[in-house]
mmCIF file of C-alpha atoms and ligand atoms in Angstrom:
data_model
loop_
_atom_site.group_PDB
_atom_site.id
_atom_site.type_symbol
_atom_site.label_atom_id
_atom_site.label_comp_id
_atom_site.label_asym_id
_atom_site.label_seq_id
_atom_site.Cartn_x
_atom_site.Cartn_y
_atom_site.Cartn_z
ATOM 1 C CA MET K 1 38.507 30.496 5.380
ATOM 2 C CA GLY K 2 35.607 32.249 6.523
ATOM 3 C CA ILE K 3 33.049 29.376 7.127
ATOM 4 C CA SER K 4 33.346 26.921 9.855
ATOM 5 C CA ASN K 5 35.382 23.706 9.425
ATOM 6 C CA LYS K 6 32.281 21.639 10.526
ATOM 7 C CA THR K 7 29.945 23.352 7.852
ATOM 8 C CA ARG K 8 32.640 22.752 5.239
ATOM 9 C CA ALA K 9 32.902 19.103 5.974
ATOM 10 C CA GLN K 10 29.109 18.710 5.933
ATOM 11 C CA MET K 11 28.937 20.529 2.559
ATOM 12 C CA GLY K 12 31.608 18.179 1.296
ATOM 13 C CA GLU K 13 29.621 15.219 2.339
ATOM 14 C CA SER K 14 26.527 16.244 0.868
ATOM 15 C CA SER K 15 27.964 17.327 -2.293
ATOM 16 C CA LEU K 16 26.407 14.560 -4.337
ATOM 17 C CA ILE K 17 22.973 16.159 -4.645
ATOM 18 C CA ARG K 18 24.409 19.628 -5.436
ATOM 19 C CA ARG K 19 26.792 17.931 -8.069
ATOM 20 C CA MET K 20 23.731 16.401 -9.574
ATOM 21 C CA PHE K 21 21.900 19.704 -9.904
ATOM 22 C CA GLU K 22 24.963 21.200 -11.535
ATOM 23 C CA GLU K 23 25.370 18.331 -13.900
ATOM 24 C CA ALA K 24 21.526 18.266 -14.765
ATOM 25 C CA ALA K 25 21.995 22.113 -15.900
ATOM 26 C CA ALA K 26 24.918 21.247 -17.851
ATOM 27 C CA LEU K 27 23.286 18.295 -19.585
ATOM 28 C CA ALA K 28 20.168 20.482 -20.269
ATOM 29 C CA ALA K 29 22.280 23.248 -21.831
ATOM 30 C CA GLU K 30 24.270 20.626 -24.059
ATOM 31 C CA HIS K 31 21.410 18.374 -25.107
ATOM 32 C CA GLY K 32 18.335 20.615 -24.758
ATOM 33 C CA PRO K 33 16.141 20.476 -21.596
ATOM 34 C CA GLU K 34 13.507 18.204 -23.454
ATOM 35 C CA ASN K 35 16.177 15.530 -24.019
ATOM 36 C CA VAL K 36 17.240 15.165 -20.307
ATOM 37 C CA PHE K 37 15.085 13.098 -18.034
ATOM 38 C CA ASP K 38 15.517 14.322 -14.482
ATOM 39 C CA LEU K 39 14.037 12.039 -11.865
ATOM 40 C CA SER K 40 16.404 13.147 -9.173
ATOM 41 C CA LEU K 41 14.237 15.648 -7.237
ATOM 42 C CA GLY K 42 11.522 15.141 -4.752
ATOM 43 C CA ASN K 43 9.628 18.089 -5.765
ATOM 44 C CA PRO K 44 5.869 17.733 -5.655
ATOM 45 C CA ILE K 45 4.559 18.300 -9.091
ATOM 46 C CA LEU K 46 1.022 18.605 -8.550
ATOM 47 C CA GLU K 47 -0.584 22.142 -7.910
ATOM 48 C CA PRO K 48 -2.461 22.896 -4.916
ATOM 49 C CA PRO K 49 -6.052 21.877 -5.136
ATOM 50 C CA PRO K 50 -8.646 24.579 -6.330
ATOM 51 C CA GLU K 51 -9.835 25.436 -2.940
ATOM 52 C CA PHE K 52 -6.404 26.942 -2.183
ATOM 53 C CA LYS K 53 -6.809 29.761 -4.671
ATOM 54 C CA THR K 54 -10.564 30.444 -3.463
ATOM 55 C CA GLU K 55 -9.426 30.607 0.245
ATOM 56 C CA LEU K 56 -6.252 32.657 -0.569
ATOM 57 C CA MET K 57 -8.383 35.306 -2.449
ATOM 58 C CA ARG K 58 -10.594 35.453 0.554
ATOM 59 C CA ILE K 59 -7.995 35.840 3.020
ATOM 60 C CA VAL K 60 -6.037 38.520 0.849
ATOM 61 C CA GLU K 61 -9.280 40.605 0.954
ATOM 62 C CA ASP K 62 -9.463 40.298 4.715
ATOM 63 C CA GLU K 63 -8.342 43.728 6.172
ATOM 64 C CA THR K 64 -8.670 42.905 9.674
ATOM 65 C CA PRO K 65 -5.789 44.706 11.412
ATOM 66 C CA GLY K 66 -3.081 42.374 12.801
ATOM 67 C CA THR K 67 -3.636 39.675 10.246
ATOM 68 C CA HIS K 68 0.043 39.820 9.254
ATOM 69 C CA ARG K 69 1.496 40.435 12.657
ATOM 70 C CA TYR K 70 3.601 38.288 15.067
ATOM 71 C CA MET K 71 1.534 35.707 16.804
ATOM 72 C CA PRO K 72 1.671 33.112 19.688
ATOM 73 C CA ASN K 73 4.836 30.928 18.666
ATOM 74 C CA GLY K 74 2.780 27.703 18.449
ATOM 75 C CA GLY K 75 0.548 29.146 15.864
ATOM 76 C CA LEU K 76 -2.802 30.696 15.497
ATOM 77 C CA PRO K 77 -5.452 29.058 17.945
ATOM 78 C CA ASP K 78 -8.011 28.688 15.197
ATOM 79 C CA THR K 79 -5.563 26.849 12.935
ATOM 80 C CA ARG K 80 -4.255 24.607 15.568
ATOM 81 C CA ALA K 81 -7.825 23.751 16.520
ATOM 82 C CA ALA K 82 -8.666 23.047 12.979
ATOM 83 C CA VAL K 83 -5.657 20.715 12.571
ATOM 84 C CA ALA K 84 -6.586 18.916 15.959
ATOM 85 C CA GLU K 85 -10.077 18.391 14.652
ATOM 86 C CA SER K 86 -9.020 16.769 11.497
ATOM 87 C CA LEU K 87 -6.552 14.485 13.268
ATOM 88 C CA ALA K 88 -9.246 13.506 15.861
ATOM 89 C CA LYS K 89 -11.153 12.467 12.784
ATOM 90 C CA GLU K 90 -8.494 10.555 11.199
ATOM 91 C CA THR K 91 -7.297 8.703 14.363
ATOM 92 C CA GLY K 92 -10.287 8.767 16.662
ATOM 93 C CA LEU K 93 -8.298 10.361 19.309
ATOM 94 C CA PRO K 94 -9.237 13.388 21.513
ATOM 95 C CA PHE K 95 -6.843 15.913 19.938
ATOM 96 C CA THR K 96 -7.198 19.433 20.888
ATOM 97 C CA GLY K 97 -5.542 22.745 19.431
ATOM 98 C CA ALA K 98 -3.247 22.496 22.366
ATOM 99 C CA ASP K 99 -1.643 19.280 20.968
ATOM 100 C CA VAL K 100 -0.743 20.823 17.782
ATOM 101 C CA ILE K 101 2.015 23.331 17.027
ATOM 102 C CA MET K 102 2.429 24.947 13.619
ATOM 103 C CA THR K 103 5.700 24.880 12.075
ATOM 104 C CA CYS K 104 7.715 25.757 8.867
ATOM 105 C CA GLY K 105 7.266 22.401 7.338
ATOM 106 C CA ALA K 106 8.272 18.915 8.392
ATOM 107 C CA GLY K 107 11.892 20.136 8.281
ATOM 108 C CA GLY K 108 11.261 22.862 10.903
ATOM 109 C CA ALA K 109 9.203 20.443 12.936
ATOM 110 C CA LEU K 110 11.976 18.030 13.086
ATOM 111 C CA ASN K 111 14.506 20.941 14.132
ATOM 112 C CA VAL K 112 12.233 22.101 16.704
ATOM 113 C CA THR K 113 11.480 18.635 18.091
ATOM 114 C CA PHE K 114 15.300 17.746 18.220
ATOM 115 C CA LYS K 115 15.891 21.133 19.987
ATOM 116 C CA ALA K 116 13.365 20.255 22.619
ATOM 117 C CA LEU K 117 14.675 16.638 23.328
ATOM 118 C CA LEU K 118 18.317 16.678 22.925
ATOM 119 C CA ASP K 119 21.207 17.428 25.078
ATOM 120 C CA PRO K 120 24.793 17.391 23.529
ATOM 121 C CA GLY K 121 25.609 13.950 22.717
ATOM 122 C CA ASP K 122 22.081 12.394 22.974
ATOM 123 C CA GLU K 123 21.148 10.028 20.228
ATOM 124 C CA VAL K 124 18.410 9.536 17.735
ATOM 125 C CA ILE K 125 18.008 6.341 15.977
ATOM 126 C CA VAL K 126 17.304 6.635 12.304
ATOM 127 C CA ILE K 127 16.468 3.825 10.094
ATOM 128 C CA ALA K 128 18.515 3.442 6.752
ATOM 129 C CA PRO K 129 17.634 4.075 3.989
ATOM 130 C CA TYR K 130 16.726 7.421 5.270
ATOM 131 C CA PHE K 131 15.952 11.127 4.159
ATOM 132 C CA VAL K 132 19.324 12.727 3.607
ATOM 133 C CA GLU K 133 18.737 15.708 6.001
ATOM 134 C CA TYR K 134 18.043 13.672 9.233
ATOM 135 C CA PRO K 135 21.627 13.382 10.284
ATOM 136 C CA TYR K 136 22.220 17.260 9.821
ATOM 137 C CA PHE K 137 18.958 18.039 11.663
ATOM 138 C CA ILE K 138 20.009 16.035 14.448
ATOM 139 C CA ASP K 139 23.477 17.485 14.474
ATOM 140 C CA ASN K 140 22.123 20.895 14.421
ATOM 141 C CA GLN K 141 20.627 20.430 17.835
ATOM 142 C CA GLY K 142 23.800 18.729 19.161
ATOM 143 C CA GLY K 143 22.480 15.202 19.005
ATOM 144 C CA LYS K 144 24.055 12.213 17.036
ATOM 145 C CA ALA K 145 22.335 9.877 14.543
ATOM 146 C CA VAL K 146 22.731 6.309 15.145
ATOM 147 C CA ILE K 147 22.019 4.366 12.069
ATOM 148 C CA ALA K 148 19.719 1.208 12.193
ATOM 149 C CA ARG K 149 18.890 -0.961 9.153
ATOM 150 C CA SER K 150 15.958 -2.116 7.309
ATOM 151 C CA GLU K 151 15.087 -5.711 6.182
ATOM 152 C CA GLY K 152 14.715 -6.720 2.436
ATOM 153 C CA ASP K 153 11.277 -5.423 2.041
ATOM 154 C CA PHE K 154 12.357 -1.980 3.714
ATOM 155 C CA GLN K 155 10.388 -2.538 7.093
ATOM 156 C CA PRO K 156 12.897 -1.648 9.815
ATOM 157 C CA ASP K 157 14.961 -4.505 11.307
ATOM 158 C CA ILE K 158 13.947 -4.576 14.608
ATOM 159 C CA ASP K 159 17.183 -6.500 15.956
ATOM 160 C CA SER K 160 19.166 -3.717 14.421
ATOM 161 C CA ILE K 161 17.112 -0.995 16.191
ATOM 162 C CA ARG K 162 17.561 -2.936 19.417
ATOM 163 C CA ASP K 163 21.482 -3.178 18.806
ATOM 164 C CA ALA K 164 21.527 0.709 18.358
ATOM 165 C CA MET K 165 19.794 1.559 21.573
ATOM 166 C CA SER K 166 21.973 2.912 24.452
ATOM 167 C CA GLU K 167 21.570 4.928 27.665
ATOM 168 C CA ARG K 168 21.891 8.101 25.442
ATOM 169 C CA THR K 169 18.996 6.988 23.058
ATOM 170 C CA ARG K 170 16.457 10.003 23.215
ATOM 171 C CA ALA K 171 14.228 9.099 20.279
ATOM 172 C CA VAL K 172 13.599 6.578 17.498
ATOM 173 C CA LEU K 173 12.768 8.476 14.137
ATOM 174 C CA ILE K 174 10.596 6.601 11.639
ATOM 175 C CA ASN K 175 9.302 7.854 8.269
ATOM 176 C CA SER K 176 6.236 6.265 6.724
ATOM 177 C CA PRO K 177 5.443 6.312 3.660
ATOM 178 C CA ASN K 178 9.399 6.342 3.340
ATOM 179 C CA ASN K 179 11.457 8.480 1.395
ATOM 180 C CA PRO K 180 13.215 6.902 -0.613
ATOM 181 C CA THR K 181 11.396 3.550 -0.578
ATOM 182 C CA GLY K 182 7.645 4.417 -0.591
ATOM 183 C CA VAL K 183 7.156 1.503 1.962
ATOM 184 C CA ILE K 184 4.474 2.172 4.593
ATOM 185 C CA TYR K 185 5.266 0.504 8.123
ATOM 186 C CA SER K 186 2.726 -2.104 9.068
ATOM 187 C CA GLU K 187 0.841 -2.176 12.557
ATOM 188 C CA GLU K 188 3.081 -5.139 13.302
ATOM 189 C CA THR K 189 6.362 -3.259 12.484
ATOM 190 C CA LEU K 190 5.063 -0.220 14.637
ATOM 191 C CA GLU K 191 4.223 -2.699 17.552
ATOM 192 C CA ALA K 192 7.803 -4.356 17.230
ATOM 193 C CA VAL K 193 9.659 -1.009 17.179
ATOM 194 C CA VAL K 194 7.622 0.203 20.288
ATOM 195 C CA GLY K 195 8.430 -3.290 21.869
ATOM 196 C CA VAL K 196 12.216 -2.500 21.602
ATOM 197 C CA ILE K 197 11.657 0.994 22.784
ATOM 198 C CA ARG K 198 9.977 -0.212 26.035
ATOM 199 C CA GLU K 199 12.740 -2.876 26.434
ATOM 200 C CA ALA K 200 15.449 -0.149 26.331
ATOM 201 C CA GLU K 201 13.352 2.311 28.618
ATOM 202 C CA ASP K 202 13.430 -0.492 31.170
ATOM 203 C CA ARG K 203 16.941 -1.659 30.668
ATOM 204 C CA PHE K 204 18.446 1.985 30.835
ATOM 205 C CA GLY K 205 15.820 3.518 33.149
ATOM 206 C CA THR K 206 15.153 6.307 30.445
ATOM 207 C CA GLU K 207 12.123 7.755 28.436
ATOM 208 C CA ILE K 208 12.455 7.375 24.690
ATOM 209 C CA PHE K 209 10.338 9.230 22.155
ATOM 210 C CA LEU K 210 8.945 7.909 18.958
ATOM 211 C CA ILE K 211 9.069 10.558 16.252
ATOM 212 C CA SER K 212 7.097 9.920 13.046
ATOM 213 C CA ASP K 213 7.857 11.831 10.228
ATOM 214 C CA GLU K 214 4.779 11.849 7.917
ATOM 215 C CA PRO K 215 4.834 14.333 5.029
ATOM 216 C CA TYR K 216 3.541 11.511 2.513
ATOM 217 C CA ARG K 217 0.690 10.192 4.996
ATOM 218 C CA LYS K 218 -1.938 11.278 2.406
ATOM 219 C CA LEU K 219 -0.083 10.053 -0.632
ATOM 220 C CA ILE K 220 -0.918 6.425 -0.359
ATOM 221 C CA PHE K 221 -1.816 3.882 -2.888
ATOM 222 C CA THR K 222 -3.323 1.149 -0.757
ATOM 223 C CA ASP K 223 -6.875 0.911 0.395
ATOM 224 C CA GLU K 224 -5.889 -0.079 3.857
ATOM 225 C CA PRO K 225 -6.024 2.802 6.574
ATOM 226 C CA TYR K 226 -2.927 4.366 7.276
ATOM 227 C CA PRO K 227 -1.352 2.877 10.743
ATOM 228 C CA PHE K 228 -0.928 5.636 12.980
ATOM 229 C CA VAL K 229 1.752 5.485 15.848
ATOM 230 C CA PHE K 230 -0.304 7.086 18.550
ATOM 231 C CA GLU K 231 -1.957 4.109 20.060
ATOM 232 C CA HIS K 232 1.404 2.234 20.247
ATOM 233 C CA HIS K 233 3.451 4.418 22.484
ATOM 234 C CA LEU K 234 2.719 7.204 24.809
ATOM 235 C CA ARG K 235 5.679 9.512 23.992
ATOM 236 C CA THR K 236 4.682 9.786 20.398
ATOM 237 C CA VAL K 237 5.084 12.758 18.420
ATOM 238 C CA VAL K 238 4.067 13.222 14.584
ATOM 239 C CA VAL K 239 5.967 15.653 12.503
ATOM 240 C CA THR K 240 4.376 16.424 9.051
ATOM 241 C CA SER K 241 3.708 19.129 6.494
ATOM 242 C CA HIS K 242 1.361 20.093 3.765
ATOM 243 C CA SER K 243 4.330 20.216 1.125
ATOM 244 C CA LYS K 244 3.072 17.066 -0.457
ATOM 245 C CA ASP K 245 -0.419 16.648 0.165
ATOM 246 C CA LEU K 246 -1.599 20.291 -0.758
ATOM 247 C CA GLY K 247 1.383 20.766 -2.951
ATOM 248 C CA LEU K 248 2.625 23.756 -0.866
ATOM 249 C CA ALA K 249 6.516 22.662 -0.528
ATOM 250 C CA GLY K 250 7.606 26.204 -1.124
ATOM 251 C CA GLU K 251 5.226 27.768 1.386
ATOM 252 C CA ARG K 252 6.886 26.164 4.372
ATOM 253 C CA ILE K 253 3.723 24.970 6.468
ATOM 254 C CA GLY K 254 3.434 22.033 8.589
ATOM 255 C CA TYR K 255 2.954 20.952 12.067
ATOM 256 C CA ILE K 256 3.864 18.749 15.163
ATOM 257 C CA ALA K 257 1.064 16.857 16.741
ATOM 258 C CA VAL K 258 1.711 15.426 20.303
ATOM 259 C CA ASN K 259 -0.014 12.190 21.443
ATOM 260 C CA PRO K 260 -3.264 13.334 23.422
ATOM 261 C CA GLY K 261 -2.910 10.245 25.596
ATOM 262 C CA TYR K 262 0.801 11.249 26.862
ATOM 263 C CA GLY K 263 -0.189 12.836 30.165
ATOM 264 C CA GLU K 264 3.162 14.895 30.524
ATOM 265 C CA ARG K 265 3.047 16.435 27.259
ATOM 266 C CA GLY K 266 2.681 20.052 28.486
ATOM 267 C CA ASP K 267 6.324 20.208 29.130
ATOM 268 C CA PHE K 268 7.377 18.888 25.620
ATOM 269 C CA ILE K 269 4.676 21.318 24.046
ATOM 270 C CA ASP K 270 6.281 24.209 25.917
ATOM 271 C CA ALA K 271 9.640 23.179 24.915
ATOM 272 C CA VAL K 272 8.887 22.945 21.163
ATOM 273 C CA THR K 273 6.926 26.282 21.331
ATOM 274 C CA PHE K 274 10.077 27.790 22.764
ATOM 275 C CA ALA K 275 12.301 26.055 20.175
ATOM 276 C CA ASN K 276 10.062 27.464 17.300
ATOM 277 C CA ARG K 277 10.824 30.897 18.534
ATOM 278 C CA THR K 278 14.561 30.493 19.497
ATOM 279 C CA LEU K 279 15.450 28.709 16.410
ATOM 280 C CA GLY K 280 14.344 31.931 14.570
ATOM 281 C CA PHE K 281 11.298 30.643 12.914
ATOM 282 C CA MET K 282 9.146 32.639 15.530
ATOM 283 C CA ASN K 283 6.099 31.027 14.017
ATOM 284 C CA ALA K 284 4.970 29.324 11.000
ATOM 285 C CA PRO K 285 3.903 31.874 7.920
ATOM 286 C CA ALA K 286 0.515 33.447 9.098
ATOM 287 C CA LEU K 287 -1.126 33.309 5.681
ATOM 288 C CA MET K 288 -0.431 29.927 5.128
ATOM 289 C CA GLN K 289 -1.763 29.115 8.586
ATOM 290 C CA ARG K 290 -4.957 30.869 7.806
ATOM 291 C CA LEU K 291 -5.227 28.700 4.500
ATOM 292 C CA VAL K 292 -4.514 25.333 5.700
ATOM 293 C CA ALA K 293 -7.048 25.858 8.588
ATOM 294 C CA ARG K 294 -9.663 25.553 5.726
ATOM 295 C CA LEU K 295 -7.932 23.097 3.643
ATOM 296 C CA GLN K 296 -7.875 20.051 6.080
ATOM 297 C CA ASN K 297 -10.273 18.216 4.219
ATOM 298 C CA VAL K 298 -8.763 18.317 0.824
ATOM 299 C CA SER K 299 -5.562 17.251 -1.010
ATOM 300 C CA VAL K 300 -4.042 16.792 -4.378
ATOM 301 C CA ASP K 301 -5.292 14.214 -6.616
ATOM 302 C CA VAL K 302 -3.431 10.969 -5.324
ATOM 303 C CA ASP K 303 -4.612 9.025 -8.348
ATOM 304 C CA VAL K 304 -2.137 11.150 -10.544
ATOM 305 C CA TYR K 305 0.612 9.882 -8.419
ATOM 306 C CA ARG K 306 -0.703 6.381 -8.307
ATOM 307 C CA ARG K 307 -0.884 6.176 -12.207
ATOM 308 C CA LYS K 308 2.634 7.515 -12.454
ATOM 309 C CA LYS K 309 3.768 4.936 -9.914
ATOM 310 C CA GLU K 310 2.073 2.135 -11.837
ATOM 311 C CA PHE K 311 3.748 3.254 -15.290
ATOM 312 C CA ILE K 312 7.219 3.538 -14.016
ATOM 313 C CA TYR K 313 7.152 0.684 -11.636
ATOM 314 C CA ASP K 314 5.645 -1.858 -14.235
ATOM 315 C CA ALA K 315 7.998 -0.552 -17.020
ATOM 316 C CA LEU K 316 11.210 -1.031 -14.917
ATOM 317 C CA ILE K 317 10.077 -4.686 -13.443
ATOM 318 C CA GLY K 318 9.280 -5.396 -17.157
ATOM 319 C CA MET K 319 12.777 -4.547 -18.179
ATOM 320 C CA GLY K 320 14.172 -6.707 -15.398
ATOM 321 C CA TYR K 321 14.895 -4.269 -12.690
ATOM 322 C CA GLU K 322 14.274 -5.497 -9.143
ATOM 323 C CA CYS K 323 12.215 -3.159 -6.848
ATOM 324 C CA VAL K 324 9.980 -3.116 -3.842
ATOM 325 C CA GLU K 325 6.658 -1.786 -4.838
ATOM 326 C CA PRO K 326 6.006 1.655 -3.178
ATOM 327 C CA GLN K 327 2.689 1.985 -1.117
ATOM 328 C CA GLY K 328 2.964 5.723 -0.955
ATOM 329 C CA ALA K 329 5.072 8.808 -1.464
ATOM 330 C CA PHE K 330 6.385 9.434 -5.023
ATOM 331 C CA TYR K 331 9.932 7.428 -5.271
ATOM 332 C CA LEU K 332 11.054 4.176 -6.460
ATOM 333 C CA PHE K 333 14.147 2.606 -4.824
ATOM 334 C CA PRO K 334 15.134 -0.269 -7.279
ATOM 335 C CA ARG K 335 18.425 -2.325 -6.895
ATOM 336 C CA SER K 336 21.291 -1.087 -8.745
ATOM 337 C CA PRO K 337 22.318 -3.585 -11.524
ATOM 338 C CA LEU K 338 25.846 -2.679 -10.849
ATOM 339 C CA GLU K 339 27.321 -3.361 -7.276
ATOM 340 C CA ASP K 340 28.417 0.192 -7.258
ATOM 341 C CA ASP K 341 25.345 2.445 -7.214
ATOM 342 C CA ARG K 342 27.172 5.465 -8.156
ATOM 343 C CA GLU K 343 28.620 3.783 -11.205
ATOM 344 C CA PHE K 344 25.124 2.784 -12.282
ATOM 345 C CA VAL K 345 23.741 6.206 -11.676
ATOM 346 C CA ALA K 346 26.656 7.597 -13.856
ATOM 347 C CA LEU K 347 25.602 4.983 -16.573
ATOM 348 C CA LEU K 348 22.086 6.270 -16.484
ATOM 349 C CA GLN K 349 23.383 9.844 -16.553
ATOM 350 C CA SER K 350 25.185 8.835 -19.827
ATOM 351 C CA LYS K 351 21.852 8.105 -21.296
ATOM 352 C CA LEU K 352 20.531 11.365 -19.996
ATOM 353 C CA VAL K 353 18.349 9.946 -17.017
ATOM 354 C CA LEU K 354 19.281 11.482 -13.620
ATOM 355 C CA THR K 355 18.626 9.649 -10.520
ATOM 356 C CA VAL K 356 20.234 9.510 -6.948
ATOM 357 C CA PRO K 357 22.596 6.842 -5.715
ATOM 358 C CA GLY K 358 21.327 4.898 -2.799
ATOM 359 C CA VAL K 359 24.550 5.652 -0.853
ATOM 360 C CA GLY K 360 23.361 9.242 -0.407
ATOM 361 C CA PHE K 361 20.385 7.548 1.734
ATOM 362 C CA GLY K 362 22.612 5.317 3.676
ATOM 363 C CA TRP K 363 21.851 2.436 1.511
ATOM 364 C CA PRO K 364 24.546 1.676 -1.128
ATOM 365 C CA GLY K 365 23.518 -0.873 -4.020
ATOM 366 C CA PHE K 366 20.307 0.844 -4.733
ATOM 367 C CA PHE K 367 19.143 4.180 -6.350
ATOM 368 C CA ARG K 368 16.275 6.416 -6.257
ATOM 369 C CA LEU K 369 14.033 8.061 -8.697
ATOM 370 C CA SER K 370 11.241 10.461 -8.245
ATOM 371 C CA PHE K 371 8.028 9.821 -10.314
ATOM 372 C CA SER K 372 6.862 13.339 -9.428
ATOM 373 C CA VAL K 373 7.429 14.543 -12.800
ATOM 374 C CA GLU K 374 5.542 15.121 -15.994
ATOM 375 C CA ASP K 375 4.383 11.864 -17.917
ATOM 376 C CA ARG K 376 6.552 12.875 -20.814
ATOM 377 C CA VAL K 377 9.733 12.662 -18.609
ATOM 378 C CA LEU K 378 8.855 9.287 -17.358
ATOM 379 C CA GLU K 379 8.251 8.196 -20.921
ATOM 380 C CA GLY K 380 11.166 9.574 -22.322
ATOM 381 C CA ALA K 381 13.313 7.973 -19.680
ATOM 382 C CA LEU K 382 12.344 4.491 -20.409
ATOM 383 C CA PRO K 383 14.892 3.819 -23.233
ATOM 384 C CA GLY K 384 17.883 5.094 -21.116
ATOM 385 C CA PHE K 385 16.755 2.710 -18.251
ATOM 386 C CA GLU K 386 16.576 -0.054 -20.733
ATOM 387 C CA ALA K 387 19.829 0.722 -22.293
ATOM 388 C CA ALA K 388 21.810 1.235 -18.932
ATOM 389 C CA LEU K 389 20.424 -2.162 -17.698
ATOM 390 C CA ARG K 390 21.730 -4.008 -20.971
ATOM 391 C CA GLU K 391 25.200 -2.268 -20.633
ATOM 392 C CA ALA K 392 25.286 -3.076 -16.929
ATOM 393 C CA ARG K 393 24.502 -6.858 -17.610
ATOM 394 C CA GLY K 394 27.187 -6.724 -20.358
HETATM 395 C C1 LIG M 401 10.924 12.189 4.565
HETATM 396 C C2 LIG M 401 11.007 13.603 4.536
HETATM 397 N N1 LIG M 401 10.927 14.482 5.725
HETATM 398 C C3 LIG M 401 10.856 15.617 5.759
HETATM 399 C C4 LIG M 401 10.897 16.386 4.560
HETATM 400 C C5 LIG M 401 10.793 17.951 4.670
HETATM 401 O O1 LIG M 401 9.614 18.351 4.170
HETATM 402 P P1 LIG M 401 8.936 19.637 4.384
HETATM 403 O O2 LIG M 401 8.979 20.354 3.048
HETATM 404 O O3 LIG M 401 7.708 19.665 4.894
HETATM 405 O O4 LIG M 401 9.966 20.476 5.227
HETATM 406 C C6 LIG M 401 10.925 15.689 3.274
HETATM 407 C C7 LIG M 401 11.186 16.564 2.106
HETATM 408 O O5 LIG M 401 11.304 15.946 0.929
HETATM 409 C C8 LIG M 401 10.952 14.375 3.252
HETATM 410 O O6 LIG M 401 11.151 13.635 2.183
#
């Protein structure tokens, strides 16, 4: 009683992670928190860079009237211009502040983008394994997530995207570096994805957006430049945040950047600005906008994540786990040694190591661990990984 049937059903489906929270707390109470190795959460462990505090103190001292008032729904002009300048440097494309809309994180940016694009029943193609919230965000705005698959190396399966296309397809959503796999989509992959978008646009006489969710874009471990989507397709939108690269996940600050080469972007920008307001965000937090305007050229120390990745990846491979090596983000997505990933995650849990079954990401037979934890947690988890693998193999 009280809450809607739809929300109740969705809460039931997504209870996996909630249950893990509860079980982690119960295990910590029983065995002592130092003996429980929780690798289930994707919470950025690195503190914001030192420039964050310097700028914060400066802004707090600023007594200019109006500093904390409502503002244009797309964000502060200076912040939008600063983000555009940084994007122009990264991509070589002529971004201006008008192409950037400040949002409450990438999560807010995705909801706003879907509201701008979707009529009831419109479809968004999501590539499994995927970030658990995507289908909910799409459903929030009346759309329907249509799931395509990845190949064995976790690059998208292009045929599967082609098969998922219909006259209702409004967008293809990609995420690179990927949560949960850590894989970066190559230039060839992006070209192939755009190829099937063009085919479908021709076949159905529609316009399809490519939405690229990039909150891990600056957490990459390779020396190759990050493959941007903008040059591949006109109707391209990047949604991202500073949750991970500046360690500001709790502060809810991100942005949408629209391809400056897309001539008709004005309508889309007006629509996301409207959606920012009417979804109740109004605008992204003012204080954080002022801050990130001055922090576009700094980030957390990615080498710390790289070292953690190398430690846990090498250790698990050495034990005999199978896993695609992540090129970015802070997750590993190994194959489950038992066919049933929930069963294996339960086995790991019996060794006080907490991970998330792949089924939660639409990809059973695998499990996700986050290496965004203290080194002692990674080190402490190794005996549990070893014992669980031994038991799984009988
Ligand atoms: C792939 C992906 N997209 C979006 C988000 C949401 O991030 P934000 O904190 O920017 O809303 C996350 C958070 O973990 C994520 O992993």
